[in-house]
């Protein structure tokens, strides 16, 4: 069989039925677009979470409220064990850990939702009482000012460090959740949408004159605090500091009703000492508690649990992808079978003019294959464009498109085209020319 | 050119079989112009399908251009059809999505003949048929006469030795019929063997020999 002839005829065939072909191709385009985008989301989420967990450092140990169950092989089952229990961890536990040999630092965290007020602007935020080590442990860089010192922590100084979103919102530069009750920010609330958009486009704001709150006083729960620093933006999944307000833990304990820690990050003096510190930390807290209502988790255990979560996510995406491809493949096959039926007389004419069974089969096979490959390429291109647009405009996490996913998508379109092209091609090729010519 | 011996053809009809051709014998010499007439349902179209190798006979023998068609594989029959037979149908049977030029080119696409100048061959034929100005148009923009001229050009493009025409003027008015029949005369003069299946006596009278198909037998 002349492959080139069959290919050429398939091109003609597609071109002469281009409007029908376009609608058929949409199935593959959407299928491939879904494959590319879903893969990029899965890998992007996995990479981001792994990076965040990994950034804790191998020498770091997390102490969480609640009991983490052990699996059959003795590993901590973080997926089933982290229950929503009230925290019983206290600052005294943190102090006890500080005395454990080979512990370099302990970073306790008290967290609550609160309203911060500045210049009659109310902004909802997460108030985090912590130690002077927080910015180092969280890899949170400062865009302005400084973080509080150990001395300020011990002196219960009324100082705070603002997350980037909170700083912007208190300056009136950014829309954030605002408490309505007691709010006198009427001008901001009643401003029409078109004005807000215009302001955003022009980079103008009601409080555009003020560019920094460092050195200013912010009110939280009727207590006044001095802003000493602002964190640089770090929009990430889960543990962003953008919506936080950090203050020394001693100050938080003295000025708020927060008592129980949300978590503690314990830093071992060396990686070699992690296992020893892990056990010692557990024993130190156990000695302070009547029951084991806390968990001590190492970085590798967290990464393992995270790996399990992302594997489940990937399996789910794989299922969705296969379903999408099967649906688009079946759609293509149905369109091609309909096309064979519609073009029965044409097949009869071609056979009468001397086309062999293999030439007819080749033409219809290549038509399906081309349809899938062009649709696949368009879908991959659109997916790639979507990822580019996402990565250039959305900061929460980056979509990652590995080369293997593109190759897989291309091979899959080729596979779908081959698999679903066979039946319509056989159907067309087996027609008796005399019957096909009579077809109405 | 053609030799049919005791050819029989059956079609399934409900639970039984209907015998359409009941022992047909026919010999056509190269360059002959033959008309086959018969009433509707007499088996004319079945006869054309067998002669054009579009269908298989159930018994008997068929030789075309010295080759035993009844013994051939499907692929070899397709090749023989491409090289030796040109069809002209009553309803033209042009592919609607292809242009006039592409329709005429089609037999050359499937052919093994290595014609050096396929394009010039097609254009010359379109010129000969008087439709060269329509070469880029789709068939639905043509009149009946123009469509049949395209079909004739397509039948001749591969230089076949046998032209099979099934009611070639059945869809045409008197004036167009005459011009198409003149074309057939010209093709015949150039040496092609022509078999016309028709129920129109005026069309049949242009042939050198008229045969009648009655009850599945040629008389």
XYZ file of C-alpha atoms in Angstrom:
659
model
C 0.000 0.000 0.000
C 1.181 3.475 -0.780
C 1.309 4.997 2.680
C 1.967 8.454 1.359
C -1.105 8.262 -0.895
C -3.270 7.167 2.030
C -1.847 9.987 4.134
C -2.416 12.519 1.363
C -5.987 11.335 0.867
C -6.568 11.534 4.616
C -5.392 15.161 4.574
C -7.754 15.895 1.690
C -10.526 14.034 3.517
C -10.062 16.066 6.676
C -9.780 19.341 4.807
C -12.895 18.723 2.746
C -14.876 17.930 5.916
C -13.185 20.557 8.047
C -16.265 21.819 9.896
C -17.269 18.330 11.012
C -13.626 17.629 11.796
C -13.379 20.728 14.003
C -16.293 19.660 16.162
C -14.871 16.135 16.447
C -11.457 17.521 17.302
C -12.843 19.494 20.258
C -13.127 16.250 22.211
C -9.405 15.532 21.884
C -8.468 19.174 22.450
C -10.390 19.263 25.736
C -9.087 15.823 26.732
C -5.455 16.765 26.151
C -5.901 20.190 27.737
C -7.293 18.417 30.822
C -4.387 15.955 30.867
C -1.770 18.710 30.678
C -3.396 21.073 33.180
C -4.322 18.342 35.692
C -0.814 16.886 35.535
C 0.686 20.351 36.010
C -1.614 20.986 38.997
C -0.779 17.621 40.597
C 2.948 18.049 40.160
C 2.821 21.746 41.081
C 0.954 21.024 44.325
C 3.270 18.129 45.154
C 6.409 20.162 44.450
C 5.172 23.136 46.459
C 4.151 21.037 49.456
C 7.347 19.011 49.342
C 9.395 22.192 49.089
C 7.579 23.682 52.073
C 7.962 20.556 54.151
C 11.507 20.162 52.943
C 12.263 23.741 53.920
C 11.713 22.766 57.539
C 15.080 21.107 57.348
C 16.031 17.530 58.159
C 17.181 18.564 61.606
C 13.767 19.947 62.541
C 11.083 18.140 64.534
C 7.444 19.169 64.706
C 5.460 18.871 67.938
C 1.709 18.860 67.326
C -1.330 18.574 69.579
C -3.232 15.270 69.287
C -2.065 11.702 68.992
C -0.658 10.376 65.735
C -1.401 6.681 65.312
C 1.284 4.222 64.318
C 0.824 2.074 61.226
C 1.318 -1.722 61.151
C 4.990 -1.282 60.207
C 5.618 1.098 63.079
C 5.591 4.287 60.984
C 3.548 7.284 62.050
C 0.275 7.409 60.140
C -0.107 11.162 59.821
C -3.100 10.780 57.502
C -5.327 9.025 60.043
C -3.885 10.175 63.348
C -4.071 13.963 63.199
C -7.430 14.573 64.820
C -9.010 17.886 65.704
C -8.420 17.800 69.452
C -8.000 20.815 71.724
C -4.342 21.523 72.235
C -2.843 20.735 75.634
C 0.637 21.901 74.650
C 1.818 24.819 76.736
C 4.698 27.254 76.836
C 5.993 25.276 79.824
C 6.363 22.259 77.502
C 8.451 24.443 75.188
C 10.637 25.509 78.097
C 11.058 21.864 79.146
C 12.192 20.951 75.633
C 14.703 23.774 75.646
C 16.559 21.882 78.415
C 16.778 18.654 76.368
C 20.387 17.886 75.302
C 21.219 18.586 71.648
C 18.216 20.888 71.175
C 19.403 24.000 69.359
C 16.146 25.973 69.460
C 12.440 25.675 70.171
C 9.946 27.826 68.289
C 6.526 27.637 69.929
C 3.504 29.052 68.143
C 0.263 30.317 69.659
C -2.302 31.189 67.023
C -5.698 32.878 67.031
C -7.873 34.862 64.671
C -8.140 38.508 65.573
C -8.950 41.956 64.229
C -6.166 44.490 63.782
C -7.104 48.158 63.624
C -5.239 51.110 62.188
C -6.569 54.494 61.118
C -10.166 53.275 61.459
C -9.419 50.324 59.204
C -10.255 46.859 60.597
C -8.458 43.850 59.167
C -8.961 40.200 60.053
C -5.651 38.431 60.661
C -3.936 35.466 62.293
C -2.183 36.543 65.485
C 0.894 34.383 66.086
C 2.678 34.442 69.416
C 6.135 33.020 68.865
C 9.847 33.286 69.561
C 12.557 35.417 68.012
C 13.578 32.348 65.936
C 10.316 32.386 63.921
C 11.511 34.326 60.874
C 14.617 32.124 60.552
C 12.712 28.850 60.992
C 9.910 29.889 58.572
C 12.379 31.317 56.044
C 10.349 34.543 56.269
C 12.377 37.491 54.968
C 11.698 41.017 56.114
C 10.794 43.672 53.558
C 11.002 46.486 56.122
C 12.141 46.980 59.707
C 13.275 44.064 61.848
C 12.006 41.019 63.758
C 11.694 41.185 67.558
C 14.673 40.164 69.680
C 15.032 37.653 72.522
C 15.209 40.566 74.926
C 11.948 42.046 73.648
C 10.412 38.585 73.975
C 11.490 38.299 77.613
C 10.450 41.865 78.397
C 6.928 41.228 76.997
C 7.475 44.181 74.670
C 4.378 45.461 72.839
C 5.859 45.015 69.406
C 4.494 43.272 66.310
C 5.689 42.232 62.878
C 3.097 42.338 60.088
C 2.591 39.857 57.270
C 2.616 41.492 53.834
C -1.156 41.283 53.151
C -2.017 42.675 56.571
C 0.397 45.562 56.109
C -1.084 46.381 52.695
C -4.634 46.063 53.985
C -4.058 48.292 57.002
C -2.649 50.890 54.602
C -5.816 50.513 52.503
C -3.905 49.250 49.489
C -5.458 45.796 49.364
C -8.895 44.256 49.827
C -8.918 41.717 52.673
C -11.648 40.268 54.894
C -12.888 43.147 57.038
C -15.087 42.962 60.118
C -18.251 44.964 59.415
C -19.190 45.485 63.051
C -17.834 48.702 64.347
C -16.124 49.454 61.107
C -16.057 53.073 60.119
C -14.373 52.366 56.836
C -17.450 53.585 54.993
C -15.557 55.330 52.255
C -13.782 52.104 51.344
C -16.943 50.006 51.650
C -19.165 52.302 49.619
C -16.644 52.962 46.889
C -18.123 51.733 43.577
C -16.425 48.770 41.894
C -15.425 50.809 38.850
C -13.622 53.267 41.142
C -11.812 50.449 42.948
C -10.723 48.969 39.601
C -9.631 52.386 38.370
C -7.724 52.978 41.609
C -6.015 49.617 41.207
C -5.125 50.318 37.577
C -3.777 53.751 38.383
C -2.067 52.479 41.502
C -3.948 55.026 43.551
C -5.495 54.589 46.950
C -7.220 56.575 49.597
C -4.170 56.212 51.815
C -1.610 56.288 49.074
C 0.401 58.909 50.970
C 1.326 56.367 53.671
C 3.734 53.710 52.443
C 4.830 51.990 55.654
C 3.474 51.242 59.095
C 6.874 50.615 60.664
C 7.023 52.734 63.807
C 3.223 53.185 63.852
C 0.786 51.923 66.475
C -1.732 49.178 65.612
C -4.568 48.176 67.941
C -5.366 44.512 68.570
C -8.073 43.573 71.091
C -7.933 47.087 72.578
C -4.193 46.751 73.205
C -1.772 48.938 71.270
C 1.382 47.525 69.668
C 4.237 49.142 67.795
C 4.937 47.806 64.293
C 8.670 47.046 64.093
C 8.803 45.098 60.847
C 6.965 43.828 57.782
C 7.551 40.397 56.221
C 8.162 40.063 52.511
C 5.326 38.382 50.556
C 5.529 34.586 50.609
C 2.273 33.340 49.111
C 2.403 29.553 49.300
C 0.046 26.681 49.931
C -0.904 26.219 53.574
C 1.738 28.000 55.635
C 1.913 31.494 54.176
C 2.851 34.259 56.608
C 1.145 36.956 54.509
C -1.977 37.124 56.685
C -0.169 36.799 60.025
C 0.764 39.260 62.737
C 3.700 38.025 64.814
C 4.363 39.122 68.367
C 6.594 37.767 71.176
C 5.031 34.732 72.847
C 5.428 36.218 76.313
C 3.557 39.326 75.170
C 0.818 37.151 73.646
C 0.410 35.189 76.896
C 0.257 38.427 78.909
C -2.052 40.462 76.693
C -4.380 37.863 75.162
C -6.319 34.861 76.416
C -4.232 32.468 74.270
C -2.769 29.693 76.433
C -2.254 26.510 74.351
C 0.271 26.162 71.574
C -0.768 25.328 68.047
C 2.587 23.679 67.388
C 6.284 23.774 68.206
C 9.245 23.464 65.886
C 12.232 21.904 67.614
C 15.643 22.220 66.006
C 18.220 19.544 66.678
C 21.880 20.535 67.081
C 22.819 18.178 64.248
C 21.173 15.806 61.759
C 22.886 12.858 63.443
C 21.215 13.752 66.755
C 17.657 13.987 65.321
C 16.566 10.483 66.361
C 17.945 10.950 69.857
C 16.348 14.417 70.196
C 13.049 13.032 68.849
C 12.870 10.503 71.683
C 14.088 12.952 74.315
C 11.551 15.610 73.285
C 8.779 13.017 73.485
C 9.868 12.015 76.983
C 10.227 15.633 78.130
C 6.656 16.485 77.129
C 5.317 13.138 78.391
C 6.725 13.981 81.801
C 4.600 17.156 81.828
C 1.361 15.481 80.626
C -0.900 12.908 82.270
C -1.546 11.217 78.930
C 0.004 11.133 75.464
C -2.119 13.786 73.789
C 0.598 15.155 71.538
C 2.747 13.988 68.652
C 6.404 14.379 67.811
C 7.013 14.099 64.086
C 10.283 14.210 62.175
C 10.655 15.782 58.727
C 11.057 12.446 56.919
C 7.794 11.219 58.475
C 6.011 14.348 57.281
C 7.448 13.991 53.799
C 6.341 10.342 53.793
C 2.781 11.291 54.744
C 2.776 14.072 52.196
C 4.063 11.710 49.564
C 1.133 9.435 50.356
C -1.342 12.324 49.998
C 0.121 13.443 46.695
C 0.196 9.842 45.447
C -3.522 9.582 46.177
C -4.000 12.914 44.391
C -2.021 11.660 41.418
C -3.956 8.388 41.287
C -7.189 10.358 41.315
C -5.952 12.624 38.532
C -4.791 9.587 36.590
C -8.315 8.140 36.862
C -9.898 11.413 35.719
C -7.404 11.669 32.862
C -7.981 8.115 31.641
C -11.748 8.680 31.788
C -11.412 11.966 29.880
C -9.280 10.274 27.234
C -11.624 7.319 26.899
C -14.573 9.663 26.493
C -12.789 11.783 23.886
C -11.502 8.632 22.122
C -14.970 7.115 21.996
C -16.295 10.453 20.755
C -13.761 10.473 17.945
C -14.600 6.878 17.047
C -18.318 7.672 16.941
C -17.694 10.707 14.754
C -15.540 8.619 12.410
C -18.140 5.819 12.274
C -20.782 8.430 11.457
C -18.411 9.858 8.888
C -17.969 6.422 7.298
C -21.748 6.095 7.128
C -22.172 9.575 5.660
C -19.437 8.907 3.143
C -20.580 5.418 2.142
C -21.272 6.495 -1.429
C -17.900 8.259 -1.584
C -16.223 5.020 -0.466
C -18.138 3.193 -3.227
C -16.957 5.749 -5.811
C -13.359 5.470 -4.647
C -13.529 1.677 -4.857
C -15.094 1.868 -8.318
C -12.173 4.038 -9.392
C -9.699 1.415 -8.203
C -9.021 2.092 -4.534
C -7.984 -1.092 -2.758
C -9.275 -2.174 0.634
C -5.969 -1.230 2.243
C -6.009 2.219 0.609
C -9.514 2.940 1.920
C -8.527 1.586 5.322
C -5.341 3.638 5.297
C -7.222 6.808 4.408
C -9.754 6.487 7.221
C -7.119 5.305 9.705
C -4.884 8.284 8.930
C -7.881 10.618 9.105
C -8.591 9.497 12.693
C -4.901 9.546 13.568
C -4.416 13.034 12.151
C -7.575 14.239 13.849
C -6.278 12.983 17.197
C -2.733 14.247 16.685
C -3.799 17.738 15.579
C -6.396 17.893 18.369
C -3.783 16.620 20.831
C -1.220 19.196 19.730
C -3.787 22.002 20.025
C -4.838 20.721 23.473
C -1.228 20.537 24.645
C -0.570 24.039 23.272
C -3.618 25.438 25.050
C -2.614 23.639 28.250
C 0.889 25.094 28.002
C -0.555 28.587 27.423
C -2.846 28.150 30.444
C 0.117 27.151 32.605
C 2.117 30.169 31.405
C -0.769 32.535 32.169
C -1.267 30.895 35.592
C 2.392 31.069 36.537
C 2.671 34.707 35.459
C -0.395 35.846 37.370
C -1.111 33.513 40.285
C 1.363 33.243 43.116
C -0.203 30.698 45.460
C 1.592 27.808 43.778
C 3.332 27.302 40.471
C 2.052 24.798 37.899
C 4.831 22.477 36.795
C 4.728 20.793 33.403
C 7.449 18.176 33.083
C 8.596 17.029 29.630
C 7.477 13.475 30.352
C 3.870 14.697 30.715
C 4.016 16.355 27.289
C 5.520 13.205 25.767
C 2.921 11.059 27.514
C 0.128 13.279 26.188
C 1.540 13.079 22.651
C 1.946 9.294 22.796
C -1.563 9.014 24.245
C -3.115 11.013 21.404
C -1.221 8.830 18.965
C -2.440 5.736 20.824
C -6.040 6.945 20.904
C -5.910 7.798 17.220
C -4.541 4.351 16.378
C -6.871 2.432 18.676
C -10.087 4.252 17.873
C -9.201 4.681 14.203
C -9.087 0.959 13.476
C -12.802 0.194 13.752
C -14.114 2.953 11.443
C -11.285 2.227 9.001
C -12.174 -1.482 8.916
C -15.836 -0.644 8.529
C -15.093 1.561 5.522
C -12.645 -0.867 3.932
C -14.964 -3.873 4.116
C -17.783 -2.250 2.154
C -18.779 -3.865 -1.113
C -18.425 -1.192 -3.806
C -21.679 -2.168 -5.548
C -23.630 -1.784 -2.270
C -21.812 1.398 -1.296
C -22.636 3.037 -4.649
C -26.348 2.331 -4.119
C -26.340 3.788 -0.581
C -28.831 6.639 -0.103
C -11.830 -7.838 -24.575
C -14.686 -9.369 -22.560
C -15.870 -12.947 -22.345
C -18.650 -14.113 -20.021
C -19.500 -17.806 -19.982
C -22.640 -19.162 -18.305
C -22.567 -16.446 -15.669
C -25.097 -16.690 -12.862
C -25.808 -14.263 -10.064
C -28.124 -14.704 -7.095
C -29.344 -12.282 -4.474
C -30.770 -13.209 -1.134
C -34.444 -12.375 -1.056
C -36.060 -12.951 2.320
C -35.416 -16.562 3.245
C -34.712 -17.674 -0.342
C -32.532 -16.676 -3.287
C -33.519 -14.715 -6.384
C -31.595 -15.568 -9.564
C -30.875 -12.300 -11.370
C -28.576 -13.583 -14.127
C -29.357 -17.093 -15.399
C -26.419 -18.222 -17.484
C -25.301 -15.138 -19.376
C -22.882 -15.575 -22.274
C -21.258 -12.518 -23.841
C -18.225 -11.786 -25.976
C -17.180 -8.211 -26.728
C -14.272 -7.526 -29.046
C -11.757 -4.715 -28.382
C -12.983 -1.384 -29.739
C -16.619 -2.516 -29.942
C -19.551 -0.258 -28.971
C -22.296 -2.365 -27.387
C -25.618 -1.355 -25.839
C -27.442 -3.580 -23.373
C -31.140 -2.866 -22.996
C -33.749 -4.237 -20.688
C -36.672 -3.364 -18.476
C -36.318 -2.234 -14.901
C -35.318 -5.170 -12.707
C -34.051 -7.190 -15.653
C -30.549 -7.305 -14.149
C -28.888 -4.503 -16.142
C -27.195 -2.945 -13.127
C -26.085 -6.357 -11.846
C -24.595 -6.980 -15.275
C -22.709 -3.665 -15.122
C -21.429 -4.419 -11.614
C -20.093 -7.794 -12.776
C -18.530 -6.367 -15.930
C -16.923 -3.581 -13.921
C -15.638 -6.088 -11.311
C -17.602 -4.239 -8.616
C -19.369 -7.483 -7.743
C -18.546 -11.181 -7.965
C -20.390 -13.758 -10.034
C -21.742 -16.844 -8.262
C -20.944 -19.269 -11.087
C -19.483 -19.226 -14.577
C -16.345 -17.500 -15.809
C -15.424 -13.924 -16.664
C -12.351 -12.847 -18.593
C -11.462 -9.185 -18.993
C -8.483 -8.132 -21.100
C -7.303 -11.749 -21.063
C -7.429 -12.039 -17.272
C -9.703 -14.377 -15.322
C -11.636 -11.998 -13.085
C -13.503 -14.774 -11.274
C -10.225 -16.135 -9.899
C -8.788 -12.818 -8.767
C -8.319 -11.522 -5.231
C -10.118 -8.362 -4.149
C -6.905 -6.319 -4.419
C -6.089 -7.507 -7.947
C -9.639 -6.819 -9.058
C -9.293 -3.245 -7.723
C -6.070 -2.822 -9.732
C -7.669 -4.248 -12.869
C -10.663 -1.935 -12.409
C -8.350 1.041 -12.026
C -6.289 0.228 -15.086
C -8.802 -1.231 -17.523
C -12.263 0.139 -16.659
C -13.759 3.626 -16.702
C -17.250 4.137 -15.253
C -19.893 6.655 -16.266
C -22.936 6.535 -13.992
C -26.452 7.895 -14.403
C -26.155 10.012 -11.255
C -22.561 11.030 -12.093
C -21.180 9.776 -8.736
C -18.819 12.697 -8.242
C -17.370 13.286 -4.768
C -19.099 16.471 -3.589
C -16.252 17.776 -1.391
C -13.661 17.562 -4.141
C -13.274 20.054 -6.971
C -13.780 19.124 -10.620
C -10.011 18.837 -11.028
C -9.628 16.624 -7.923
C -12.488 14.374 -9.011
C -10.882 13.782 -12.393
C -7.470 13.227 -10.817
C -8.748 10.519 -8.431
C -8.177 7.401 -10.645
C -4.585 8.546 -11.208
C -4.132 8.815 -7.420
C -5.008 5.152 -6.995
C -3.269 3.998 -10.144
C 0.113 2.413 -10.512
C 0.666 4.043 -13.851
C 3.497 6.481 -13.559
C 2.081 9.225 -15.705
C 4.690 11.935 -15.747
C 2.335 14.743 -16.297
C -0.787 13.896 -14.311
C -1.797 17.513 -14.020
C -1.465 18.242 -17.719
C -3.364 15.028 -18.528
C -6.299 16.117 -16.335
C -6.276 19.656 -17.716
C -6.148 18.403 -21.294
C -9.174 16.175 -20.703
C -11.130 18.972 -19.005
C -10.313 21.129 -22.020
C -11.432 18.376 -24.384
C -14.733 18.087 -22.474
C -15.168 21.875 -22.591
C -15.172 22.338 -18.835
C -11.646 23.595 -18.175
C -13.100 26.858 -16.825
C -14.882 24.869 -14.092
C -11.847 22.992 -12.803
C -11.851 24.593 -9.340
C -15.577 24.379 -8.779
C -17.342 21.838 -6.618
C -19.790 19.482 -8.412
C -22.870 21.082 -6.823
C -22.170 24.278 -8.787
C -22.344 22.439 -12.151
C -25.265 21.653 -14.467
C -26.222 18.029 -15.189
C -24.422 18.087 -18.534
C -21.275 19.527 -16.976
C -21.331 16.912 -14.218
C -21.556 14.126 -16.792
C -18.656 15.630 -18.739
C -16.605 15.591 -15.535
C -17.598 11.949 -14.994
C -16.542 11.104 -18.569
C -13.228 12.914 -18.115
C -12.682 10.925 -14.908
C -13.538 7.674 -16.741
C -10.981 8.455 -19.466
C -8.150 9.914 -17.393
C -6.435 6.573 -16.762
C -6.694 5.615 -20.449
C -8.771 2.470 -19.778
C -9.600 0.044 -22.579
C -13.195 -0.442 -21.404
C -15.801 2.266 -20.720
C -18.901 1.103 -18.852
C -21.796 3.535 -18.878
C -24.929 3.009 -16.806
C -27.822 5.114 -18.170
C -25.357 7.933 -18.949
C -28.063 10.276 -20.233
C -30.792 9.243 -17.816
C -30.623 12.509 -15.879
C -30.056 14.834 -18.833
C -32.257 16.854 -21.211
C -32.370 16.140 -24.968
C -29.800 18.715 -26.028
C -27.278 17.667 -23.364
C -27.942 13.995 -24.155
C -26.914 14.595 -27.742
C -23.671 16.342 -26.764
C -22.800 13.533 -24.342
C -23.519 10.865 -26.971
C -21.260 12.722 -29.385
C -18.540 12.514 -26.756
C -19.044 8.761 -26.543
C -18.768 8.544 -30.340
C -15.474 10.403 -30.154
C -14.138 8.162 -27.392
C -15.156 5.097 -29.422
C -13.389 6.439 -32.494
C -10.240 6.755 -30.387
C -10.325 2.983 -29.893
C -12.041 2.420 -26.531
C -14.465 -0.453 -25.999
C -17.804 0.936 -24.791
C -20.680 -0.898 -23.136
C -23.742 1.237 -22.467
C -26.535 -0.018 -20.274
C -29.741 1.835 -21.139
C -33.462 1.587 -21.586
C -33.456 4.482 -24.105
C -33.557 3.153 -27.663
C -32.083 6.375 -29.098
C -29.035 5.986 -26.899
C -28.762 2.279 -27.723
C -28.970 2.971 -31.472
C -25.679 4.847 -31.359
C -23.984 1.522 -30.530
C -22.762 -1.008 -33.090
C -24.605 -3.856 -31.394
C -27.695 -3.930 -29.213
C -28.333 -6.759 -26.750
C -31.472 -7.329 -24.694
C -31.501 -8.666 -21.174
C -34.700 -10.590 -20.517
C -35.359 -12.750 -17.472
C -31.666 -12.820 -16.651
C -30.522 -13.953 -20.082
C -29.017 -11.949 -22.963
C -30.886 -12.281 -26.230
